[in-house]
PDB file of C-alpha atoms and ligand atoms in Angstrom:
ATOM      1  CA  MET A   1      33.352 -45.561 -34.405  1.00  0.00           C
ATOM      2  CA  LYS A   2      34.864 -42.596 -32.656  1.00  0.00           C
ATOM      3  CA  LYS A   3      31.741 -40.584 -33.382  1.00  0.00           C
ATOM      4  CA  THR A   4      29.421 -43.259 -31.978  1.00  0.00           C
ATOM      5  CA  GLY A   5      31.473 -43.486 -28.786  1.00  0.00           C
ATOM      6  CA  PHE A   6      31.233 -39.735 -28.282  1.00  0.00           C
ATOM      7  CA  PHE A   7      27.488 -39.842 -28.953  1.00  0.00           C
ATOM      8  CA  ILE A   8      27.003 -42.565 -26.340  1.00  0.00           C
ATOM      9  CA  ILE A   9      28.931 -40.556 -23.737  1.00  0.00           C
ATOM     10  CA  VAL A  10      26.874 -37.434 -24.474  1.00  0.00           C
ATOM     11  CA  MET A  11      23.612 -39.362 -24.189  1.00  0.00           C
ATOM     12  CA  ALA A  12      24.758 -40.936 -20.911  1.00  0.00           C
ATOM     13  CA  LEU A  13      25.549 -37.469 -19.507  1.00  0.00           C
ATOM     14  CA  VAL A  14      22.157 -36.145 -20.597  1.00  0.00           C
ATOM     15  CA  ALA A  15      20.470 -39.070 -18.827  1.00  0.00           C
ATOM     16  CA  VAL A  16      22.474 -38.502 -15.623  1.00  0.00           C
ATOM     17  CA  CYS A  17      21.625 -34.798 -15.604  1.00  0.00           C
ATOM     18  CA  ALA A  18      17.929 -35.440 -16.195  1.00  0.00           C
ATOM     19  CA  PHE A  19      17.877 -37.956 -13.356  1.00  0.00           C
ATOM     20  CA  ALA A  20      19.750 -35.652 -10.987  1.00  0.00           C
ATOM     21  CA  SER A  21      17.493 -32.662 -11.603  1.00  0.00           C
ATOM     22  CA  GLY A  22      14.359 -34.817 -11.392  1.00  0.00           C
ATOM     23  CA  SER A  23      15.349 -36.289  -8.038  1.00  0.00           C
ATOM     24  CA  LYS A  24      16.069 -32.806  -6.673  1.00  0.00           C
ATOM     25  CA  GLU A  25      12.517 -31.548  -7.167  1.00  0.00           C
ATOM     26  CA  LYS A  26      11.743 -29.214  -4.262  1.00  0.00           C
ATOM     27  CA  THR A  27       9.315 -30.769  -1.799  1.00  0.00           C
ATOM     28  CA  GLU A  28       9.769 -28.512   1.237  1.00  0.00           C
ATOM     29  CA  TYR A  29       9.065 -24.787   1.428  1.00  0.00           C
ATOM     30  CA  ILE A  30       9.579 -22.504   4.427  1.00  0.00           C
ATOM     31  CA  PHE A  31       7.040 -19.799   5.301  1.00  0.00           C
ATOM     32  CA  GLY A  32       7.969 -16.961   7.677  1.00  0.00           C
ATOM     33  CA  THR A  33       5.441 -15.602  10.172  1.00  0.00           C
ATOM     34  CA  ASP A  34       5.702 -13.166  13.080  1.00  0.00           C
ATOM     35  CA  ALA A  35       3.891 -15.016  15.858  1.00  0.00           C
ATOM     36  CA  THR A  36       2.629 -11.949  17.739  1.00  0.00           C
ATOM     37  CA  TRP A  37      -0.638 -11.494  15.858  1.00  0.00           C
ATOM     38  CA  PRO A  38      -3.464 -13.608  17.307  1.00  0.00           C
ATOM     39  CA  PRO A  39      -5.572 -15.288  15.981  1.00  0.00           C
ATOM     40  CA  PHE A  40      -3.504 -15.390  12.760  1.00  0.00           C
ATOM     41  CA  GLU A  41      -0.180 -16.368  14.349  1.00  0.00           C
ATOM     42  CA  TYR A  42       0.938 -16.575  17.945  1.00  0.00           C
ATOM     43  CA  ILE A  43       2.671 -18.804  20.472  1.00  0.00           C
ATOM     44  CA  ASP A  44       0.149 -20.684  22.587  1.00  0.00           C
ATOM     45  CA  GLU A  45       0.420 -21.454  26.314  1.00  0.00           C
ATOM     46  CA  GLN A  46       2.321 -24.668  25.568  1.00  0.00           C
ATOM     47  CA  GLY A  47       4.861 -22.711  23.539  1.00  0.00           C
ATOM     48  CA  ASN A  48       3.621 -23.928  20.142  1.00  0.00           C
ATOM     49  CA  LEU A  49       3.468 -21.799  17.013  1.00  0.00           C
ATOM     50  CA  THR A  50      -0.192 -21.773  16.011  1.00  0.00           C
ATOM     51  CA  GLY A  51      -3.026 -19.710  14.496  1.00  0.00           C
ATOM     52  CA  PHE A  52      -5.027 -19.426  11.311  1.00  0.00           C
ATOM     53  CA  ASP A  53      -2.096 -18.613   9.018  1.00  0.00           C
ATOM     54  CA  VAL A  54      -0.027 -21.493  10.408  1.00  0.00           C
ATOM     55  CA  GLU A  55      -2.812 -23.991   9.790  1.00  0.00           C
ATOM     56  CA  LEU A  56      -3.697 -22.462   6.419  1.00  0.00           C
ATOM     57  CA  VAL A  57      -0.130 -22.891   5.195  1.00  0.00           C
ATOM     58  CA  GLU A  58      -0.055 -26.521   6.351  1.00  0.00           C
ATOM     59  CA  LEU A  59      -3.464 -27.155   4.773  1.00  0.00           C
ATOM     60  CA  ILE A  60      -2.552 -25.764   1.358  1.00  0.00           C
ATOM     61  CA  GLY A  61       0.734 -27.679   1.453  1.00  0.00           C
ATOM     62  CA  GLU A  62      -1.260 -30.889   1.938  1.00  0.00           C
ATOM     63  CA  LYS A  63      -3.555 -29.969  -0.950  1.00  0.00           C
ATOM     64  CA  VAL A  64      -0.627 -29.703  -3.367  1.00  0.00           C
ATOM     65  CA  GLY A  65       1.390 -32.599  -1.924  1.00  0.00           C
ATOM     66  CA  LYS A  66       4.271 -30.464  -0.579  1.00  0.00           C
ATOM     67  CA  ASN A  67       5.691 -29.956   2.860  1.00  0.00           C
ATOM     68  CA  PHE A  68       4.932 -26.333   3.783  1.00  0.00           C
ATOM     69  CA  VAL A  69       6.714 -25.494   7.056  1.00  0.00           C
ATOM     70  CA  VAL A  70       6.096 -22.336   9.119  1.00  0.00           C
ATOM     71  CA  LYS A  71       8.909 -20.580  10.981  1.00  0.00           C
ATOM     72  CA  ASN A  72       8.716 -17.736  13.530  1.00  0.00           C
ATOM     73  CA  ILE A  73      10.460 -14.595  12.198  1.00  0.00           C
ATOM     74  CA  PRO A  74      10.464 -11.093  13.766  1.00  0.00           C
ATOM     75  CA  TRP A  75       8.235  -8.669  11.850  1.00  0.00           C
ATOM     76  CA  ASP A  76      10.847  -5.929  11.390  1.00  0.00           C
ATOM     77  CA  THR A  77      13.055  -8.197   9.238  1.00  0.00           C
ATOM     78  CA  ILE A  78      10.371 -10.405   7.727  1.00  0.00           C
ATOM     79  CA  PHE A  79      10.380  -8.904   4.213  1.00  0.00           C
ATOM     80  CA  ALA A  80      14.174  -8.475   4.098  1.00  0.00           C
ATOM     81  CA  GLY A  81      14.556 -12.174   4.954  1.00  0.00           C
ATOM     82  CA  LEU A  82      12.158 -13.139   2.181  1.00  0.00           C
ATOM     83  CA  LEU A  83      14.005 -11.033  -0.362  1.00  0.00           C
ATOM     84  CA  ASN A  84      17.436 -12.392   0.534  1.00  0.00           C
ATOM     85  CA  GLY A  85      16.243 -15.973   0.345  1.00  0.00           C
ATOM     86  CA  GLN A  86      16.180 -17.024   4.007  1.00  0.00           C
ATOM     87  CA  TYR A  87      12.721 -18.540   3.442  1.00  0.00           C
ATOM     88  CA  ASP A  88      10.384 -19.017   0.503  1.00  0.00           C
ATOM     89  CA  ALA A  89       7.239 -17.129   1.519  1.00  0.00           C
ATOM     90  CA  VAL A  90       5.642 -14.919   4.155  1.00  0.00           C
ATOM     91  CA  ALA A  91       2.265 -15.808   5.707  1.00  0.00           C
ATOM     92  CA  SER A  92       1.882 -13.287   8.490  1.00  0.00           C
ATOM     93  CA  GLY A  93      -1.389 -11.391   8.165  1.00  0.00           C
ATOM     94  CA  VAL A  94       0.342  -9.383   5.448  1.00  0.00           C
ATOM     95  CA  THR A  95      -1.717  -6.654   3.792  1.00  0.00           C
ATOM     96  CA  ILE A  96      -1.230  -6.180   0.061  1.00  0.00           C
ATOM     97  CA  THR A  97       0.178  -2.692  -0.552  1.00  0.00           C
ATOM     98  CA  GLU A  98       1.448  -0.963  -3.707  1.00  0.00           C
ATOM     99  CA  ASP A  99       4.834  -0.511  -2.114  1.00  0.00           C
ATOM    100  CA  ARG A 100       5.222  -4.178  -1.156  1.00  0.00           C
ATOM    101  CA  MET A 101       4.083  -5.214  -4.643  1.00  0.00           C
ATOM    102  CA  LYS A 102       7.308  -3.752  -6.039  1.00  0.00           C
ATOM    103  CA  THR A 103       9.317  -6.625  -4.533  1.00  0.00           C
ATOM    104  CA  ILE A 104       6.713  -9.226  -3.540  1.00  0.00           C
ATOM    105  CA  ASP A 105       4.125 -11.203  -5.499  1.00  0.00           C
ATOM    106  CA  PHE A 106       0.909 -11.903  -3.596  1.00  0.00           C
ATOM    107  CA  SER A 107      -1.385 -14.934  -3.617  1.00  0.00           C
ATOM    108  CA  THR A 108      -5.161 -14.969  -3.785  1.00  0.00           C
ATOM    109  CA  VAL A 109      -6.660 -12.839  -0.994  1.00  0.00           C
ATOM    110  CA  TYR A 110      -7.617 -14.976   2.028  1.00  0.00           C
ATOM    111  CA  ALA A 111      -8.964 -12.450   4.586  1.00  0.00           C
ATOM    112  CA  LYS A 112     -10.092  -8.826   4.881  1.00  0.00           C
ATOM    113  CA  VAL A 113      -9.412  -6.449   7.758  1.00  0.00           C
ATOM    114  CA  GLY A 114      -9.315  -2.733   8.565  1.00  0.00           C
ATOM    115  CA  GLN A 115      -7.327  -0.661  11.057  1.00  0.00           C
ATOM    116  CA  VAL A 116      -9.105   0.022  14.345  1.00  0.00           C
ATOM    117  CA  VAL A 117      -8.400   2.053  17.470  1.00  0.00           C
ATOM    118  CA  ILE A 118      -8.018   0.288  20.837  1.00  0.00           C
ATOM    119  CA  VAL A 119      -8.341   2.368  24.002  1.00  0.00           C
ATOM    120  CA  PRO A 120      -8.665   1.739  27.743  1.00  0.00           C
ATOM    121  CA  THR A 121     -12.285   1.105  28.773  1.00  0.00           C
ATOM    122  CA  ASP A 122     -12.569   4.469  30.541  1.00  0.00           C
ATOM    123  CA  SER A 123     -11.199   6.533  27.605  1.00  0.00           C
ATOM    124  CA  ALA A 124     -13.207   9.374  26.039  1.00  0.00           C
ATOM    125  CA  ILE A 125     -11.671   8.728  22.586  1.00  0.00           C
ATOM    126  CA  THR A 126     -14.415   7.691  20.155  1.00  0.00           C
ATOM    127  CA  GLY A 127     -12.360   6.814  17.073  1.00  0.00           C
ATOM    128  CA  ILE A 128      -9.575   7.747  14.660  1.00  0.00           C
ATOM    129  CA  ASP A 129     -10.593  11.414  14.367  1.00  0.00           C
ATOM    130  CA  ASP A 130      -9.891  11.953  18.066  1.00  0.00           C
ATOM    131  CA  LEU A 131      -6.255  10.838  17.782  1.00  0.00           C
ATOM    132  CA  ALA A 132      -4.505  14.016  16.514  1.00  0.00           C
ATOM    133  CA  GLY A 133      -1.635  14.921  18.856  1.00  0.00           C
ATOM    134  CA  LYS A 134      -2.191  11.769  20.933  1.00  0.00           C
ATOM    135  CA  LYS A 135       0.396   9.101  21.766  1.00  0.00           C
ATOM    136  CA  VAL A 136      -0.645   6.072  19.733  1.00  0.00           C
ATOM    137  CA  GLY A 137       1.139   2.704  19.730  1.00  0.00           C
ATOM    138  CA  VAL A 138       1.546   0.484  16.659  1.00  0.00           C
ATOM    139  CA  GLN A 139       3.683  -2.425  15.510  1.00  0.00           C
ATOM    140  CA  ILE A 140       6.545  -0.849  13.561  1.00  0.00           C
ATOM    141  CA  GLY A 141       6.191  -0.869   9.765  1.00  0.00           C
ATOM    142  CA  THR A 142       2.658  -2.248   9.708  1.00  0.00           C
ATOM    143  CA  THR A 143      -0.129  -0.748   7.636  1.00  0.00           C
ATOM    144  CA  GLY A 144      -1.484   0.643  10.934  1.00  0.00           C
ATOM    145  CA  ASP A 145       1.786   2.529  11.428  1.00  0.00           C
ATOM    146  CA  LEU A 146       1.603   3.928   7.865  1.00  0.00           C
ATOM    147  CA  ALA A 147      -2.109   4.773   8.056  1.00  0.00           C
ATOM    148  CA  LEU A 148      -1.533   7.053  11.061  1.00  0.00           C
ATOM    149  CA  ASP A 149       0.660   9.365   8.944  1.00  0.00           C
ATOM    150  CA  GLU A 150      -2.496  11.182   7.827  1.00  0.00           C
ATOM    151  CA  TYR A 151      -3.933  11.776  11.268  1.00  0.00           C
ATOM    152  CA  GLY A 152      -1.304  13.894  13.036  1.00  0.00           C
ATOM    153  CA  THR A 153      -0.683  11.374  15.808  1.00  0.00           C
ATOM    154  CA  ASP A 154       2.408  11.131  17.986  1.00  0.00           C
ATOM    155  CA  THR A 155       3.067   7.566  16.818  1.00  0.00           C
ATOM    156  CA  LYS A 156       5.093   5.250  19.067  1.00  0.00           C
ATOM    157  CA  ARG A 157       6.483   2.207  17.283  1.00  0.00           C
ATOM    158  CA  TYR A 158       6.899  -1.175  19.014  1.00  0.00           C
ATOM    159  CA  ASP A 159       8.379  -4.506  17.944  1.00  0.00           C
ATOM    160  CA  ASP A 160       5.014  -6.118  18.564  1.00  0.00           C
ATOM    161  CA  ILE A 161       1.502  -4.927  19.281  1.00  0.00           C
ATOM    162  CA  GLY A 162       1.355  -6.750  22.626  1.00  0.00           C
ATOM    163  CA  LEU A 163       4.078  -4.412  23.927  1.00  0.00           C
ATOM    164  CA  ALA A 164       2.050  -1.375  22.793  1.00  0.00           C
ATOM    165  CA  ILE A 165      -1.015  -2.647  24.597  1.00  0.00           C
ATOM    166  CA  GLU A 166       0.975  -3.273  27.781  1.00  0.00           C
ATOM    167  CA  ASP A 167       2.392   0.254  27.556  1.00  0.00           C
ATOM    168  CA  MET A 168      -1.091   1.704  27.088  1.00  0.00           C
ATOM    169  CA  LEU A 169      -2.275  -0.119  30.200  1.00  0.00           C
ATOM    170  CA  ASN A 170       0.724   1.326  32.046  1.00  0.00           C
ATOM    171  CA  GLY A 171      -0.555   4.799  31.138  1.00  0.00           C
ATOM    172  CA  ASN A 172       2.124   5.661  28.551  1.00  0.00           C
ATOM    173  CA  LEU A 173      -0.147   5.699  25.482  1.00  0.00           C
ATOM    174  CA  GLU A 174      -3.647   6.988  24.829  1.00  0.00           C
ATOM    175  CA  ALA A 175      -4.472   4.440  22.127  1.00  0.00           C
ATOM    176  CA  ALA A 176      -3.135   1.586  20.022  1.00  0.00           C
ATOM    177  CA  VAL A 177      -3.928   0.843  16.376  1.00  0.00           C
ATOM    178  CA  CYS A 178      -3.875  -2.537  14.639  1.00  0.00           C
ATOM    179  CA  ASP A 179      -5.794  -4.844  12.293  1.00  0.00           C
ATOM    180  CA  SER A 180      -9.441  -5.320  13.334  1.00  0.00           C
ATOM    181  CA  THR A 181      -9.350  -9.110  13.769  1.00  0.00           C
ATOM    182  CA  ILE A 182      -6.307  -8.861  16.042  1.00  0.00           C
ATOM    183  CA  ALA A 183      -7.853  -6.016  18.039  1.00  0.00           C
ATOM    184  CA  ALA A 184     -11.018  -8.055  18.509  1.00  0.00           C
ATOM    185  CA  ASP A 185      -8.919 -10.972  19.739  1.00  0.00           C
ATOM    186  CA  PHE A 186      -6.968  -8.835  22.241  1.00  0.00           C
ATOM    187  CA  VAL A 187     -10.039  -6.970  23.468  1.00  0.00           C
ATOM    188  CA  LEU A 188     -12.645  -9.718  23.570  1.00  0.00           C
ATOM    189  CA  LYS A 189     -10.862 -13.053  23.859  1.00  0.00           C
ATOM    190  CA  ASN A 190      -7.980 -12.243  26.170  1.00  0.00           C
ATOM    191  CA  ASP A 191      -8.967 -12.744  29.835  1.00  0.00           C
ATOM    192  CA  LYS A 192      -6.162 -10.423  30.907  1.00  0.00           C
ATOM    193  CA  TYR A 193      -7.450  -7.514  28.825  1.00  0.00           C
ATOM    194  CA  SER A 194     -11.154  -7.941  28.097  1.00  0.00           C
ATOM    195  CA  SER A 195     -12.326  -5.820  31.045  1.00  0.00           C
ATOM    196  CA  LEU A 196      -9.622  -3.168  30.491  1.00  0.00           C
ATOM    197  CA  LEU A 197      -9.837  -2.420  26.748  1.00  0.00           C
ATOM    198  CA  LYS A 198     -12.396  -1.465  24.125  1.00  0.00           C
ATOM    199  CA  ILE A 199     -12.459  -0.732  20.396  1.00  0.00           C
ATOM    200  CA  ALA A 200     -13.297   2.912  19.624  1.00  0.00           C
ATOM    201  CA  GLY A 201     -15.231   3.522  16.413  1.00  0.00           C
ATOM    202  CA  GLU A 202     -15.194   1.696  13.093  1.00  0.00           C
ATOM    203  CA  PRO A 203     -12.309   0.399  10.941  1.00  0.00           C
ATOM    204  CA  PHE A 204     -10.741   3.331   9.060  1.00  0.00           C
ATOM    205  CA  THR A 205      -8.953   1.379   6.287  1.00  0.00           C
ATOM    206  CA  ALA A 206      -9.945  -1.541   4.026  1.00  0.00           C
ATOM    207  CA  GLU A 207      -7.168  -4.123   3.610  1.00  0.00           C
ATOM    208  CA  GLU A 208      -6.652  -7.548   2.108  1.00  0.00           C
ATOM    209  CA  TYR A 209      -4.382 -10.318   3.434  1.00  0.00           C
ATOM    210  CA  ALA A 210      -2.405 -12.548   1.097  1.00  0.00           C
ATOM    211  CA  ILE A 211       0.637 -14.815   1.221  1.00  0.00           C
ATOM    212  CA  GLY A 212       3.750 -13.216  -0.287  1.00  0.00           C
ATOM    213  CA  VAL A 213       6.614 -14.732  -2.280  1.00  0.00           C
ATOM    214  CA  LYS A 214       9.693 -13.014  -3.688  1.00  0.00           C
ATOM    215  CA  LYS A 215       8.773 -11.250  -6.928  1.00  0.00           C
ATOM    216  CA  GLY A 216       9.108 -13.668  -9.841  1.00  0.00           C
ATOM    217  CA  ASN A 217       8.755 -16.911  -7.835  1.00  0.00           C
ATOM    218  CA  THR A 218       5.808 -18.021  -9.967  1.00  0.00           C
ATOM    219  CA  GLU A 219       6.443 -21.696  -9.281  1.00  0.00           C
ATOM    220  CA  LEU A 220       5.649 -21.335  -5.578  1.00  0.00           C
ATOM    221  CA  LEU A 221       2.952 -18.710  -6.111  1.00  0.00           C
ATOM    222  CA  GLU A 222       1.102 -21.111  -8.409  1.00  0.00           C
ATOM    223  CA  LEU A 223       1.373 -23.912  -5.834  1.00  0.00           C
ATOM    224  CA  ILE A 224      -0.009 -21.620  -3.117  1.00  0.00           C
ATOM    225  CA  ASN A 225      -2.909 -20.446  -5.283  1.00  0.00           C
ATOM    226  CA  GLU A 226      -3.682 -23.998  -6.367  1.00  0.00           C
ATOM    227  CA  GLY A 227      -3.723 -25.087  -2.708  1.00  0.00           C
ATOM    228  CA  ILE A 228      -6.024 -22.210  -1.700  1.00  0.00           C
ATOM    229  CA  GLU A 229      -8.352 -22.994  -4.599  1.00  0.00           C
ATOM    230  CA  LYS A 230      -8.546 -26.689  -3.657  1.00  0.00           C
ATOM    231  CA  ALA A 231      -9.126 -25.875   0.029  1.00  0.00           C
ATOM    232  CA  LYS A 232     -11.911 -23.479  -0.960  1.00  0.00           C
ATOM    233  CA  ALA A 233     -13.498 -26.034  -3.270  1.00  0.00           C
ATOM    234  CA  ASP A 234     -13.615 -28.864  -0.716  1.00  0.00           C
ATOM    235  CA  GLY A 235     -14.798 -26.738   2.217  1.00  0.00           C
ATOM    236  CA  SER A 236     -11.633 -27.068   4.330  1.00  0.00           C
ATOM    237  CA  PHE A 237     -10.796 -23.364   3.903  1.00  0.00           C
ATOM    238  CA  ASP A 238     -14.188 -22.310   5.327  1.00  0.00           C
ATOM    239  CA  GLU A 239     -13.844 -24.849   8.130  1.00  0.00           C
ATOM    240  CA  LEU A 240     -10.517 -23.341   9.116  1.00  0.00           C
ATOM    241  CA  LYS A 241     -11.963 -19.827   9.065  1.00  0.00           C
ATOM    242  CA  ALA A 242     -14.842 -20.927  11.291  1.00  0.00           C
ATOM    243  CA  LYS A 243     -12.409 -22.653  13.687  1.00  0.00           C
ATOM    244  CA  TRP A 244     -10.434 -19.424  14.167  1.00  0.00           C
ATOM    245  CA  GLY A 245     -13.446 -17.078  14.068  1.00  0.00           C
ATOM    246  CA  ILE A 246     -12.270 -15.264  10.942  1.00  0.00           C
ATOM    247  CA  ILE A 247     -14.705 -13.680   8.516  1.00  0.00           C
TER     248      ILE A 247
HETATM  249  N1  LIG B   1      -1.609  -6.345   8.178  1.00  0.00           N
HETATM  250  C1  LIG B   1      -0.576  -5.525   8.675  1.00  0.00           C
HETATM  251  C2  LIG B   1       0.508  -5.276   7.654  1.00  0.00           C
HETATM  252  O1  LIG B   1       0.642  -5.992   6.731  1.00  0.00           O
HETATM  253  C3  LIG B   1       0.059  -6.050   9.927  1.00  0.00           C
HETATM  254  C4  LIG B   1       0.595  -7.443   9.840  1.00  0.00           C
HETATM  255  C5  LIG B   1       1.411  -7.796  11.056  1.00  0.00           C
HETATM  256  N2  LIG B   1       1.580  -9.195  11.118  1.00  0.00           N
HETATM  257  C6  LIG B   1       2.175  -9.832  12.138  1.00  0.00           C
HETATM  258  N3  LIG B   1       2.210 -11.128  12.116  1.00  0.00           N
HETATM  259  N4  LIG B   1       2.730  -9.163  13.111  1.00  0.00           N
HETATM  260  O2  LIG B   1       1.288  -4.390   7.794  1.00  0.00           O
END
């Protein structure tokens, strides 16, 4: 009798635990993005967080039946915040690099870019090989910042690329370097800048964008990849790319 009673209690506990863990299944995931990188992520005139990455994250969340929420996070702490668990993923035009792969697992590649040189319209600079010894602005810690190490530039690091561009227009820099799609957006689509800036030369790196999760978070990585795959299969991924003019 005693034994049966104990058995019943154990079984009841097992049932309670199973129920509790089942009902706690994670349905919401937070994605960090630094909204200074149009057209991938920026704050629009109404003050809303928008851009290709923002809509991609929401789209793939829908595809896998989860609530994927995007939060604005400054670039210089974006990876630290991911690693100490402040959010679940980073979708911020992040280039896959060997160094980042030590602590971050990356999703399927969703876009390709290269670093390009932006200069004032009247500049004589024709591309990366003219930048040795020149004051060049970048967003701190980006692949553009790192790529300049090989070119002997006097690199000036800014919290965001918009500040570098402003400083160049104020005459304090000779060039700025950033991802090609962002440069194209600043130079061609921004009414404030389109007559003042140009892109000099061709992209001088080849980079791939992916969404990052903390190394070992295979559960979320699989959800993200499944969502990307579904969005590719039903055409919504290509539609989104066309909407934001991304190749
Ligand atoms: N692709 C570059 C990198 O990974 C720059 C990304 C910057 N992204 C941003 N949202 N500010 O370093």
